[in-house]
Steps between C-alpha positions, in 0.01 A plus 500: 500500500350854372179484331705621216703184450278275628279604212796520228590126661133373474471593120843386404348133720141559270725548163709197541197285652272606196798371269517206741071390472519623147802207406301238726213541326631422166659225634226395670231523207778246303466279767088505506480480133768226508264342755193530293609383172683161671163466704273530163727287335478245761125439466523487083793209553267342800130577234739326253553212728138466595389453133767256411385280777160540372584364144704228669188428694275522224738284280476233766123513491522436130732270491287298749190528261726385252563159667134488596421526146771233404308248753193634380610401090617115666137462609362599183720263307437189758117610466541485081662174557200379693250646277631255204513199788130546646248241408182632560354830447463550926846456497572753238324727593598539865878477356384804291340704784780456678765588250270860397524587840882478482509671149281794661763519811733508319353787279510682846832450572576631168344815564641529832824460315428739280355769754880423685678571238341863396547575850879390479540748161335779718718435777847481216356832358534639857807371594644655148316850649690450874803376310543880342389653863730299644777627270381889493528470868843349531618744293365793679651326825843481375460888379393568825807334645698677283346832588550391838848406470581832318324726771649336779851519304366962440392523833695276725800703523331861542273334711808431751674796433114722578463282812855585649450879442144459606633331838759801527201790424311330781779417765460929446119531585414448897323106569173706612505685173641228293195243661240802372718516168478117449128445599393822253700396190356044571129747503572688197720285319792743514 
């Protein structure tokens, strides 16, 4: 090898190896922004899960309140009943403490109710909002698939065809300047 052609062979190796990084780098950008949108559309769908199993939860609570407040109208009614049995004023009036302490548990349970169901609105309204992320984000996935698809379908084929003459141009270049060769352009990027 003369310096000559040793340098002619080492920028014919740098051409085809700057085409080569150049068409992995698209195609390797795809990939990463592929990567990104599934990953960002993975925690929407997996938010979106999270708040439906909080309304389920909180539906639960409610509906338990609900039954509480069922028991709680049964007692009032059996107390009412009583009320027009008692015989003397003791009577009624311990029957009528007892059945204003339900009525005033049950006003709490009502409000509980009611503070569970805002909460399940709120949580609707932001399962509606992660519902649209959730659909933005699929979409941009599925472009980014596509985008991947297409640049693997541009570059795949060059990218051979580069790598083959790139292997020739460097089956030219001595190993001990080839090693240098490879170890500069991984520094520099090319």
């Amino acid at each position: 090898w003369t310096p000559m052609s040793l340098m002619e062979n080492l920028l014919k190796l740098h051409r085809v190896d700057s085409q080569v990084r150049g068409l992995r780098n698209r195609l390797d950008a795809a990939k990463r922004y592929h990567t990104h949108q599934s990953k960002q559309c993975s925690d929407a769908e997996s938010q979106l899960a999270e708040q439906q199993t909080r309304r389920k939860q909180t539906q639960a609570m409610i509906a338990n309140l609900e039954v509480e407040t069922a028991a709680a109208d049964e007692q009032i009614e059996k107390f009412r009943g009583d009320l027009n049995s008692s015989s003397t004023v003791k009577q009624y009036t311990a029957v009528q403490t007892e059945m204003n302490t339900v009525k005033e548990r049950r006003g709490r349970i009502d409000d509980e109710i009611l503070g569970h169901m805002e909460q399940v609105e709120a949580i609707e309204a932001r399962i509606a909002e992660i519902q649209e992320l959730v659909k933005e984000r699929q979409t941009l996935r599925e472009a980014a698939g596509v985008q991947l698809e297409e640049r693997r379908g541009e570059v795949g084929t060059r990218l051979e065809e580069l790598e083959r003459e790139r292997a020739v141009a460097a089956s030219n270049v001595p190993p001990a300047a080839l090693a240098i060769f490879d170890e500069l352009a991984d520094i520099y990027d090319g």
